[in-house]
């Protein structure tokens, strides 16, 4: 009987890991024989047993008196030919011999085919012998027929009144079976006393009641699952505190940072760090600080960075962080989008705090609502603010974006990349529309625009498979949208083509940047050589004003 033990939980969910090692054998205990106990035993006779270990064969050989043939055991009788075959009849003997030889040939063919297939299977582990070399043409034909589409598969509504904004979403790392939603009112000086503080974790299959109610001391602005320990959930509060939960122990917080050592403004971004212990995290706020924490000791931050782009490390000159992004593929770097429209690329490994501010990108008019790195090309990142979404690369500092969308009539409030297609991203608009862009094929218009709600869309988050998109609205409604396979299936060579596109646009932007600097140098040199020819700004303004009104008068006369 096989002895086995079946675990009811995964190894990562319980206990401490066992460390096995090799060492020499040693005697732990030695029990010498006791002759006085021999009377208690009954001698067994005989002590030798014989067992048959020969394998049972499906193919037998029968030696007859005239010829040796190989036949199946069920077709012969012991000691000779089958009963229906007379050994003296040469015709029947020949016919039977041919029949047996055909069966043997078939058996040998099957055995040889099995050996050949085993060889092909082993070979296929190295080379895909079943690869389809002309699948691109089939995909192109399918794409011509299939139109991009999306449908709503589930809706979660804030169970409280008054309704609050769904400010942030985070998918459960284990198969995206649940989604954590942060609910908060970000309206200026919204001090309604009947405002609920709870946030919720929803089971994707059960939209009518939350799976777990998170009860913070202040409304949550952001929430994030720990990819290393799925039961730990991190939250950033409206009052600047950082809080975390262990979902196995209910909805009450495990620990909260003190108010005096936390942020002074709402926490708009909080992320777990890929440390050995899985207990480190960091947060950013509009108070101009980025703080690092360890949930084992949250009495005060372990590290601090002031977002002063003048690199004087002065809090009064710091820029407020309105968005934050961190990619595990770049564990020491992170991006900060500010209220002043500037994106800061930071490096935690720098020696001094001013050196941690590596690059500065002057991106948008107004606040940067979201910034996120491309999951396939970490040096390329995407931002939204004002009316556009823009793509940047860290290889070009102090320059404009390499690509951007058209200007919309509505504000763009959030953005996220597709985790499976390198050139696809999603934008959320203040008119309740979700835009799906595929810059590899269309750069002037989105591949799909879907009216999700009449309320502004504030938050977006895609599942790991890129098929389901979660959209949070101003009224606390979270809609799950399933997009068509063409928008969430990577094609052959798509990553290479996207990389080529980004490199081409980066080179183009670098050429334009060099030409602009060269023109500025020529202009400075001209003004230095001929200072008397410098034009008065007031005269330039008056001339432009006169030209403007003269063109209006000419148009009126023409009409």
Coordinates of C-alpha atoms in Angstrom, one line a residue:
X1 CA 0.0 0.0 0.0
X2 CA 1.3 3.4 -0.9
X3 CA 1.8 5.7 2.0
X4 CA 1.1 9.3 1.2
X5 CA 0.0 12.6 2.8
X6 CA -2.1 15.1 1.0
X7 CA -1.7 18.8 1.9
X8 CA -4.8 20.8 2.0
X9 CA -3.0 24.2 1.6
X10 CA -0.2 25.5 -0.5
X11 CA 3.2 25.5 1.0
X12 CA 3.5 29.3 0.9
X13 CA 0.4 29.7 3.1
X14 CA 1.6 28.0 6.3
X15 CA 4.5 27.4 8.5
X16 CA 8.2 28.2 8.1
X17 CA 10.2 26.8 5.2
X18 CA 12.1 23.6 6.1
X19 CA 15.8 23.7 5.4
X20 CA 17.2 20.3 4.4
X21 CA 21.0 19.5 4.2
X22 CA 23.3 16.6 3.9
X23 CA 25.5 15.4 6.8
X24 CA 27.2 12.2 7.8
X25 CA 25.3 9.4 9.6
X26 CA 25.5 9.3 13.3
X27 CA 24.3 7.0 16.0
X28 CA 21.6 8.7 18.0
X29 CA 20.8 5.7 20.4
X30 CA 22.3 2.2 20.8
X31 CA 20.0 -0.5 22.4
X32 CA 22.0 -3.7 23.1
X33 CA 20.2 -7.0 22.9
X34 CA 18.7 -8.4 26.1
X35 CA 19.0 -12.3 26.3
X36 CA 16.4 -12.4 29.0
X37 CA 13.7 -11.3 26.5
X38 CA 14.4 -14.3 24.2
X39 CA 11.8 -16.4 26.0
X40 CA 9.1 -14.0 24.9
X41 CA 9.7 -14.7 21.2
X42 CA 8.4 -17.7 19.2
X43 CA 10.9 -19.1 16.7
X44 CA 9.5 -19.2 13.2
X45 CA 10.2 -22.2 10.9
X46 CA 10.8 -22.1 8.0
X47 CA 12.5 -18.7 7.8
X48 CA 13.2 -18.9 4.0
X49 CA 10.4 -18.1 1.5
X50 CA 10.5 -18.1 -2.3
X51 CA 8.7 -15.5 -4.4
X52 CA 8.2 -15.2 -8.1
X53 CA 9.5 -11.9 -9.4
X54 CA 9.3 -12.8 -13.1
X55 CA 7.2 -10.2 -15.1
X56 CA 3.9 -11.4 -16.6
X57 CA 4.4 -11.2 -20.3
X58 CA 1.7 -10.5 -22.9
X59 CA 3.7 -12.2 -25.7
X60 CA 4.6 -16.0 -25.4
X61 CA 6.6 -18.3 -27.5
X62 CA 5.3 -21.9 -28.2
X63 CA 7.7 -24.5 -29.5
X64 CA 5.8 -27.1 -31.6
X65 CA 7.1 -30.3 -33.0
X66 CA 7.6 -28.9 -36.5
X67 CA 8.2 -25.1 -36.4
X68 CA 8.6 -22.3 -33.9
X69 CA 6.1 -19.6 -34.3
X70 CA 5.3 -16.6 -32.1
X71 CA 1.6 -16.4 -31.2
X72 CA -0.6 -14.7 -28.6
X73 CA -1.2 -16.8 -25.5
X74 CA -4.9 -16.9 -25.9
X75 CA -4.7 -18.6 -29.3
X76 CA -2.8 -21.7 -28.5
X77 CA -3.1 -24.8 -26.4
X78 CA -0.3 -26.3 -24.4
X79 CA 2.1 -28.5 -26.4
X80 CA 1.2 -27.8 -30.0
X81 CA -0.9 -26.0 -32.7
X82 CA -4.4 -24.6 -32.2
X83 CA -7.2 -27.1 -32.4
X84 CA -8.5 -25.8 -35.7
X85 CA -5.1 -26.2 -37.4
X86 CA -4.0 -29.7 -38.4
X87 CA -0.2 -29.9 -38.4
X88 CA -0.3 -32.4 -41.3
X89 CA -2.3 -30.1 -43.5
X90 CA 0.3 -27.9 -45.3
X91 CA -2.2 -25.4 -46.7
X92 CA -3.7 -24.7 -43.2
X93 CA -0.3 -24.6 -41.7
X94 CA 1.0 -22.1 -44.2
X95 CA -2.1 -19.9 -43.9
X96 CA -1.8 -19.9 -40.1
X97 CA 1.9 -19.1 -40.2
X98 CA 1.2 -16.1 -42.5
X99 CA -1.6 -14.8 -40.2
X100 CA 0.8 -15.0 -37.2
X101 CA 3.6 -13.3 -39.1
X102 CA 1.2 -10.4 -40.0
X103 CA 0.3 -10.0 -36.4
X104 CA 4.0 -10.0 -35.4
X105 CA 4.7 -7.4 -38.1
X106 CA 1.9 -5.2 -36.8
X107 CA 3.2 -5.6 -33.2
X108 CA 6.8 -4.7 -34.2
X109 CA 5.5 -1.7 -36.2
X110 CA 3.5 -0.4 -33.2
X111 CA 6.6 -0.8 -30.9
X112 CA 8.8 1.0 -33.5
X113 CA 6.3 3.8 -33.8
X114 CA 6.2 4.1 -30.0
X115 CA 10.0 4.5 -29.9
X116 CA 9.8 7.0 -32.7
X117 CA 7.1 9.1 -31.0
X118 CA 9.1 9.0 -27.8
X119 CA 12.1 10.4 -29.7
X120 CA 9.9 13.2 -31.2
X121 CA 8.5 14.1 -27.9
X122 CA 11.9 14.5 -26.4
X123 CA 13.0 16.5 -29.4
X124 CA 10.0 18.7 -29.0
X125 CA 11.2 19.8 -25.6
X126 CA 14.0 21.6 -27.4
X127 CA 12.4 22.5 -30.8
X128 CA 8.7 23.0 -31.4
X129 CA 8.2 20.5 -34.2
X130 CA 4.5 21.4 -34.3
X131 CA 5.1 25.1 -34.9
X132 CA 2.8 26.7 -37.4
X133 CA 4.8 28.8 -39.8
X134 CA 1.9 30.5 -41.5
X135 CA -0.3 31.4 -38.5
X136 CA 0.3 35.1 -39.2
X137 CA -1.9 35.0 -42.3
X138 CA -4.6 33.2 -40.4
X139 CA -4.4 35.8 -37.6
X140 CA -4.6 38.6 -40.1
X141 CA -7.7 37.1 -41.7
X142 CA -9.3 36.7 -38.3
X143 CA -8.4 40.2 -37.3
X144 CA -10.0 41.6 -40.4
X145 CA -13.3 39.9 -39.5
X146 CA -13.2 40.6 -35.7
X147 CA -13.9 44.1 -34.5
X148 CA -12.6 45.3 -31.1
X149 CA -15.3 45.1 -28.5
X150 CA -15.9 45.0 -24.8
X151 CA -18.8 44.0 -22.5
X152 CA -19.6 44.5 -18.9
X153 CA -19.5 41.2 -16.9
X154 CA -20.0 42.5 -13.3
X155 CA -20.7 45.6 -11.3
X156 CA -19.8 46.4 -7.6
X157 CA -21.6 49.3 -6.0
X158 CA -20.7 51.2 -2.8
X159 CA -23.3 49.9 -0.3
X160 CA -23.2 53.1 1.7
X161 CA -24.9 56.5 1.3
X162 CA -23.8 59.1 0.5
X163 CA -21.8 57.5 -2.3
X164 CA -18.0 57.8 -2.3
X165 CA -15.4 57.7 -5.0
X166 CA -13.7 54.5 -6.0
X167 CA -10.2 56.0 -5.9
X168 CA -8.0 52.9 -6.4
X169 CA -8.2 49.2 -7.3
X170 CA -5.9 46.2 -6.6
X171 CA -6.4 42.7 -7.9
X172 CA -5.7 39.6 -5.7
X173 CA -2.4 38.0 -6.8
X174 CA -3.9 34.5 -6.7
X175 CA -5.7 34.3 -10.0
X176 CA -7.4 37.7 -9.6
X177 CA -10.2 36.1 -7.8
X178 CA -10.9 39.2 -5.8
X179 CA -10.4 43.0 -6.1
X180 CA -9.7 45.4 -3.3
X181 CA -11.4 48.9 -3.7
X182 CA -10.4 52.0 -1.8
X183 CA -13.4 54.3 -1.2
X184 CA -12.9 58.0 -0.3
X185 CA -14.3 61.5 -1.1
X186 CA -11.6 63.7 -2.5
X187 CA -13.8 66.8 -2.8
X188 CA -12.3 69.9 -1.2
X189 CA -13.4 70.3 2.4
X190 CA -16.0 67.6 2.2
X191 CA -16.8 67.3 5.9
X192 CA -20.1 65.4 5.9
X193 CA -20.5 63.6 9.2
X194 CA -22.4 60.7 7.8
X195 CA -19.6 59.7 5.5
X196 CA -18.6 56.0 5.9
X197 CA -14.9 55.2 6.4
X198 CA -15.0 51.5 5.2
X199 CA -13.4 50.1 2.1
X200 CA -14.1 46.6 0.7
X201 CA -12.7 43.5 -0.9
X202 CA -15.1 42.0 -3.4
X203 CA -15.2 38.5 -4.7
X204 CA -15.4 38.6 -8.5
X205 CA -18.2 35.9 -8.5
X206 CA -20.2 37.5 -5.7
X207 CA -21.1 41.1 -6.5
X208 CA -23.9 41.6 -4.0
X209 CA -22.0 41.6 -0.8
X210 CA -18.3 42.3 -0.1
X211 CA -16.0 39.4 0.9
X212 CA -14.3 41.5 3.6
X213 CA -14.8 45.0 5.1
X214 CA -11.7 47.0 5.7
X215 CA -12.1 49.4 8.7
X216 CA -9.4 52.1 8.7
X217 CA -9.3 55.1 11.0
X218 CA -9.5 57.4 8.0
X219 CA -10.9 56.8 4.5
X220 CA -8.5 55.0 2.1
X221 CA -7.2 56.8 -0.9
X222 CA -5.1 53.9 -2.2
X223 CA -4.9 50.1 -1.5
X224 CA -2.5 47.5 -2.6
X225 CA -2.1 43.7 -2.3
X226 CA 1.3 42.2 -1.3
X227 CA 2.4 39.9 -4.2
X228 CA 4.6 38.0 -1.8
X229 CA 2.1 37.4 1.0
X230 CA -1.4 37.5 -0.4
X231 CA -3.0 38.0 3.0
X232 CA -1.3 41.4 3.6
X233 CA -3.1 44.5 2.2
X234 CA -1.5 48.0 2.4
X235 CA -3.5 51.2 2.5
X236 CA -2.8 54.9 2.4
X237 CA -5.3 57.1 4.3
X238 CA -6.8 60.5 3.7
X239 CA -5.2 61.8 6.9
X240 CA -1.7 60.7 5.8
X241 CA -1.5 57.4 7.8
X242 CA -0.2 54.1 6.5
X243 CA -2.2 51.0 7.6
X244 CA -2.0 47.3 6.8
X245 CA -4.3 44.3 7.2
X246 CA -4.0 40.6 7.5
X247 CA -7.1 39.3 5.8
X248 CA -7.0 36.1 7.7
X249 CA -7.6 38.0 10.9
X250 CA -10.6 40.1 9.8
X251 CA -11.1 43.7 8.7
X252 CA -9.5 45.5 11.7
X253 CA -6.0 46.9 10.9
X254 CA -3.0 45.1 12.2
X255 CA -1.0 48.3 12.7
X256 CA -1.2 52.0 11.8
X257 CA 1.5 54.6 11.6
X258 CA 1.4 57.4 14.1
X259 CA -0.1 60.7 12.9
X260 CA 2.9 62.7 14.0
X261 CA 5.4 60.6 12.0
X262 CA 3.2 60.0 8.9
X263 CA 2.3 62.2 6.0
X264 CA 0.5 65.5 6.4
X265 CA -1.7 65.2 3.3
X266 CA -3.6 62.3 1.7
X267 CA -1.5 59.4 0.6
X268 CA -1.9 59.0 -3.2
X269 CA 0.4 56.1 -3.7
X270 CA 1.7 53.2 -1.6
X271 CA 3.6 50.1 -2.9
X272 CA 5.1 46.9 -1.4
X273 CA 8.8 46.4 -2.0
X274 CA 10.3 43.1 -3.1
X275 CA 12.4 42.6 0.0
X276 CA 13.4 39.2 1.5
X277 CA 10.9 39.5 4.4
X278 CA 8.1 40.9 2.2
X279 CA 7.3 43.5 5.0
X280 CA 8.8 46.7 3.4
X281 CA 6.8 49.3 1.6
X282 CA 6.9 53.0 0.7
X283 CA 4.4 55.8 0.2
X284 CA 4.0 59.2 -1.4
X285 CA 1.8 62.2 -0.6
X286 CA 1.0 65.7 -1.7
X287 CA 3.0 66.9 1.4
X288 CA 6.1 66.5 -0.8
X289 CA 7.6 63.4 1.0
X290 CA 8.2 59.8 0.1
X291 CA 8.5 57.6 3.2
X292 CA 9.7 54.0 3.5
X293 CA 8.2 51.7 6.1
X294 CA 8.5 48.2 7.6
X295 CA 5.3 46.8 8.9
X296 CA 7.1 45.0 11.7
X297 CA 7.9 48.5 13.1
X298 CA 5.6 51.2 11.9
X299 CA 6.3 53.7 14.8
X300 CA 8.4 55.8 12.4
X301 CA 9.6 55.7 8.8
X302 CA 12.9 53.9 8.1
X303 CA 13.8 56.4 5.3
X304 CA 12.6 59.7 3.9
X305 CA 12.9 61.6 0.7
X306 CA 11.9 65.2 0.1
X307 CA 10.8 65.9 -3.5
X308 CA 12.7 69.2 -3.9
X309 CA 13.9 69.4 -7.5
X310 CA 16.3 72.2 -6.6
X311 CA 18.1 69.4 -4.6
X312 CA 18.4 71.5 -1.5
X313 CA 16.3 69.0 0.5
X314 CA 13.9 71.7 1.8
X315 CA 10.3 70.7 2.5
X316 CA 8.9 74.2 1.8
X317 CA 10.2 73.8 -1.8
X318 CA 9.0 70.3 -2.2
X319 CA 6.5 69.3 -5.0
X320 CA 3.4 67.4 -3.9
X321 CA 3.2 63.7 -5.1
X322 CA -0.2 63.2 -6.8
X323 CA 0.8 59.7 -8.2
X324 CA 3.4 57.1 -7.6
X325 CA 4.6 54.1 -9.6
X326 CA 6.9 51.2 -8.8
X327 CA 8.0 48.2 -11.0
X328 CA 9.5 45.1 -9.4
X329 CA 11.8 44.7 -12.4
X330 CA 13.6 47.9 -11.3
X331 CA 13.7 47.5 -7.5
X332 CA 15.7 50.6 -6.7
X333 CA 13.9 53.1 -9.0
X334 CA 10.4 54.6 -8.9
X335 CA 8.4 57.4 -10.6
X336 CA 6.6 60.3 -8.9
X337 CA 4.0 62.4 -10.7
X338 CA 3.5 65.8 -9.0
X339 CA 0.7 68.4 -8.7
X340 CA 2.9 70.8 -10.6
X341 CA 2.9 68.7 -13.8
X342 CA 6.5 67.4 -13.3
X343 CA 7.5 63.7 -13.3
X344 CA 10.4 62.8 -11.1
X345 CA 12.5 59.7 -11.6
X346 CA 14.1 58.7 -8.3
X347 CA 16.8 56.2 -7.4
X348 CA 16.8 54.9 -3.8
X349 CA 20.4 53.6 -4.0
X350 CA 21.9 57.1 -4.3
X351 CA 24.1 58.2 -1.4
X352 CA 22.5 61.5 -0.5
X353 CA 18.8 62.6 -0.6
X354 CA 19.4 65.2 -3.4
X355 CA 21.1 62.6 -5.5
X356 CA 18.1 60.3 -5.2
X357 CA 16.2 62.7 -7.6
X358 CA 17.8 61.4 -10.8
X359 CA 15.8 62.9 -13.7
X360 CA 13.0 65.5 -14.2
X361 CA 10.4 65.5 -16.9
X362 CA 8.2 68.5 -17.4
X363 CA 5.2 66.8 -18.7
X364 CA 1.6 68.2 -18.2
X365 CA -0.3 71.4 -17.6
X366 CA -1.6 70.7 -14.1
X367 CA -1.4 67.6 -11.9
X368 CA -0.1 64.3 -13.2
X369 CA -2.9 62.0 -12.2
X370 CA -1.2 58.7 -13.1
X371 CA 2.2 57.5 -14.2
X372 CA 3.2 53.9 -15.0
X373 CA 6.0 51.9 -16.5
X374 CA 5.7 49.7 -19.5
X375 CA 5.8 46.0 -18.3
X376 CA 7.9 45.0 -21.3
X377 CA 10.2 48.0 -21.6
X378 CA 10.7 49.4 -18.1
X379 CA 12.6 52.5 -19.3
X380 CA 9.4 53.6 -21.2
X381 CA 6.6 55.0 -19.1
X382 CA 3.2 56.5 -19.6
X383 CA 1.5 59.5 -17.9
X384 CA -1.8 61.2 -18.0
X385 CA -2.7 64.8 -17.0
X386 CA -4.7 67.7 -18.5
X387 CA -6.2 66.3 -21.7
X388 CA -3.6 64.0 -23.0
X389 CA -1.7 60.8 -22.3
X390 CA 2.1 60.9 -23.1
X391 CA 4.8 58.2 -23.5
X392 CA 8.3 59.0 -22.2
X393 CA 11.7 57.3 -22.2
X394 CA 14.3 57.7 -19.5
X395 CA 17.0 57.6 -22.2
X396 CA 16.0 61.2 -23.1
X397 CA 16.2 63.5 -20.2
X398 CA 15.0 67.1 -20.2
X399 CA 13.0 66.6 -23.4
X400 CA 9.4 66.3 -24.4
X401 CA 7.5 63.0 -24.8
X402 CA 8.3 60.7 -27.7
X403 CA 4.6 59.9 -28.3
X404 CA 1.2 61.3 -27.2
X405 CA -2.5 61.0 -27.8
X406 CA -4.7 63.7 -29.2
X407 CA -6.2 66.3 -26.9
X408 CA -9.6 65.3 -25.6
X409 CA -12.4 67.5 -24.6
X410 CA -12.6 65.7 -21.2
X411 CA -9.9 65.3 -18.6
X412 CA -7.9 62.1 -18.5
X413 CA -7.8 60.8 -14.9
X414 CA -6.1 57.4 -15.0
X415 CA -4.1 55.1 -17.2
X416 CA -2.7 51.6 -17.2
X417 CA -0.7 49.4 -19.6
X418 CA -1.9 46.1 -20.9
X419 CA 0.1 43.4 -19.2
X420 CA 0.1 41.2 -22.3
X421 CA 0.5 43.6 -25.2
X422 CA 3.4 46.1 -25.1
X423 CA 1.8 48.8 -27.2
X424 CA -1.8 48.7 -25.7
X425 CA -2.9 50.9 -22.9
X426 CA -6.2 52.1 -21.3
X427 CA -7.2 55.6 -20.4
X428 CA -10.1 56.8 -18.2
X429 CA -11.9 60.1 -19.0
X430 CA -13.9 62.4 -16.9
X431 CA -16.9 61.9 -19.2
X432 CA -17.2 58.2 -18.2
X433 CA -15.5 56.9 -21.3
X434 CA -12.8 54.1 -21.4
X435 CA -10.4 54.4 -24.3
X436 CA -8.3 51.4 -25.5
X437 CA -5.3 52.5 -27.5
X438 CA -3.0 50.3 -29.6
X439 CA -0.2 52.6 -30.7
X440 CA 1.3 49.9 -32.9
X441 CA -1.7 50.2 -35.3
X442 CA -3.5 53.5 -34.5
X443 CA -1.9 56.6 -33.0
X444 CA -4.5 59.2 -33.8
X445 CA -7.6 57.5 -32.6
X446 CA -8.3 54.8 -30.0
X447 CA -8.9 51.3 -31.2
X448 CA -12.1 51.2 -29.0
X449 CA -14.0 53.8 -27.0
X450 CA -16.6 52.6 -24.6
X451 CA -19.1 54.6 -22.6
X452 CA -18.9 52.9 -19.2
X453 CA -20.8 55.4 -17.0
X454 CA -22.3 58.8 -16.9
X455 CA -20.0 59.6 -14.0
X456 CA -16.2 60.3 -14.3
X457 CA -13.9 57.3 -14.3
X458 CA -11.3 57.8 -11.6
X459 CA -9.4 54.5 -11.4
X460 CA -8.3 51.7 -13.7
X461 CA -6.6 48.3 -13.2
X462 CA -6.2 45.4 -15.5
X463 CA -6.0 41.7 -14.6
X464 CA -2.7 39.8 -15.2
X465 CA -4.2 38.2 -18.3
X466 CA -5.2 41.5 -19.8
X467 CA -8.8 40.3 -20.5
X468 CA -10.7 41.9 -17.6
X469 CA -10.5 45.6 -16.8
X470 CA -11.7 47.2 -13.6
X471 CA -13.1 50.7 -13.8
X472 CA -14.0 52.8 -10.7
X473 CA -16.3 55.8 -10.9
X474 CA -16.9 58.9 -8.9
X475 CA -20.1 57.4 -7.5
X476 CA -18.3 54.3 -6.1
X477 CA -19.3 51.9 -8.9
X478 CA -16.7 49.4 -10.1
X479 CA -17.4 47.9 -13.5
X480 CA -15.6 44.8 -14.7
X481 CA -15.2 44.8 -18.5
X482 CA -14.2 41.9 -20.7
X483 CA -12.4 42.9 -23.9
X484 CA -12.2 41.0 -27.1
X485 CA -9.3 38.5 -27.7
X486 CA -7.7 40.7 -30.3
X487 CA -6.9 43.4 -27.7
X488 CA -5.4 40.9 -25.1
X489 CA -3.5 38.4 -27.3
X490 CA 0.0 39.1 -28.3
X491 CA 0.9 38.5 -31.9
X492 CA 4.1 37.2 -33.3
X493 CA 6.9 39.8 -33.4
X494 CA 4.7 42.3 -31.7
X495 CA 7.2 43.0 -29.0
X496 CA 10.0 43.5 -31.5
X497 CA 7.9 45.9 -33.6
X498 CA 6.9 47.9 -30.5
X499 CA 10.6 48.1 -29.4
X500 CA 11.5 49.3 -32.9
X501 CA 8.7 51.9 -32.8
X502 CA 9.8 53.3 -29.4
X503 CA 13.5 53.5 -30.6
X504 CA 12.5 55.2 -33.8
X505 CA 10.4 57.8 -31.9
X506 CA 13.2 58.3 -29.4
X507 CA 15.7 59.0 -32.2
X508 CA 13.3 61.4 -33.9
X509 CA 12.8 63.3 -30.6
X510 CA 16.5 63.4 -30.0
X511 CA 17.1 64.9 -33.5
X512 CA 14.5 67.6 -32.9
X513 CA 15.9 68.3 -29.5
X514 CA 19.4 68.8 -30.9
X515 CA 18.1 71.1 -33.7
X516 CA 16.2 73.2 -31.1
X517 CA 19.3 73.6 -29.0
X518 CA 21.4 74.5 -32.0
X519 CA 18.8 77.2 -33.0
X520 CA 18.9 78.6 -29.5
X521 CA 22.7 78.8 -29.6
X522 CA 22.6 80.6 -32.9
X523 CA 20.1 83.1 -31.6
X524 CA 22.1 83.8 -28.5
X525 CA 25.2 84.3 -30.7
X526 CA 23.4 86.7 -33.0
X527 CA 22.1 88.8 -30.0
X528 CA 25.6 88.8 -28.5
X529 CA 27.2 90.1 -31.7
X530 CA 24.4 92.6 -32.6
X531 CA 22.9 93.8 -29.4
X532 CA 21.6 97.0 -31.0
X533 CA 19.3 94.9 -33.3
X534 CA 17.5 93.3 -30.3
X535 CA 13.8 93.8 -30.7
X536 CA 11.7 95.4 -28.0
X537 CA 9.0 92.9 -26.6
X538 CA 6.4 95.7 -26.5
X539 CA 6.9 96.5 -30.1
X540 CA 6.6 92.9 -31.1
X541 CA 3.4 92.6 -29.1
X542 CA 1.9 95.8 -30.7
X543 CA 2.8 94.6 -34.2
X544 CA 1.2 91.2 -33.6
X545 CA -1.9 92.9 -32.2
X546 CA -2.2 95.1 -35.3
X547 CA -1.7 92.2 -37.7
X548 CA -4.4 90.2 -35.8
X549 CA -7.0 93.0 -36.0
X550 CA -6.2 93.8 -39.6
X551 CA -6.9 90.1 -40.5
X552 CA -10.2 90.2 -38.7
X553 CA -11.2 93.4 -40.6
X554 CA -10.2 91.8 -43.9
X555 CA -12.3 88.7 -43.2
X556 CA -15.4 90.9 -42.3
X557 CA -15.0 92.8 -45.6
X558 CA -14.8 89.6 -47.5
X559 CA -18.0 88.3 -45.9

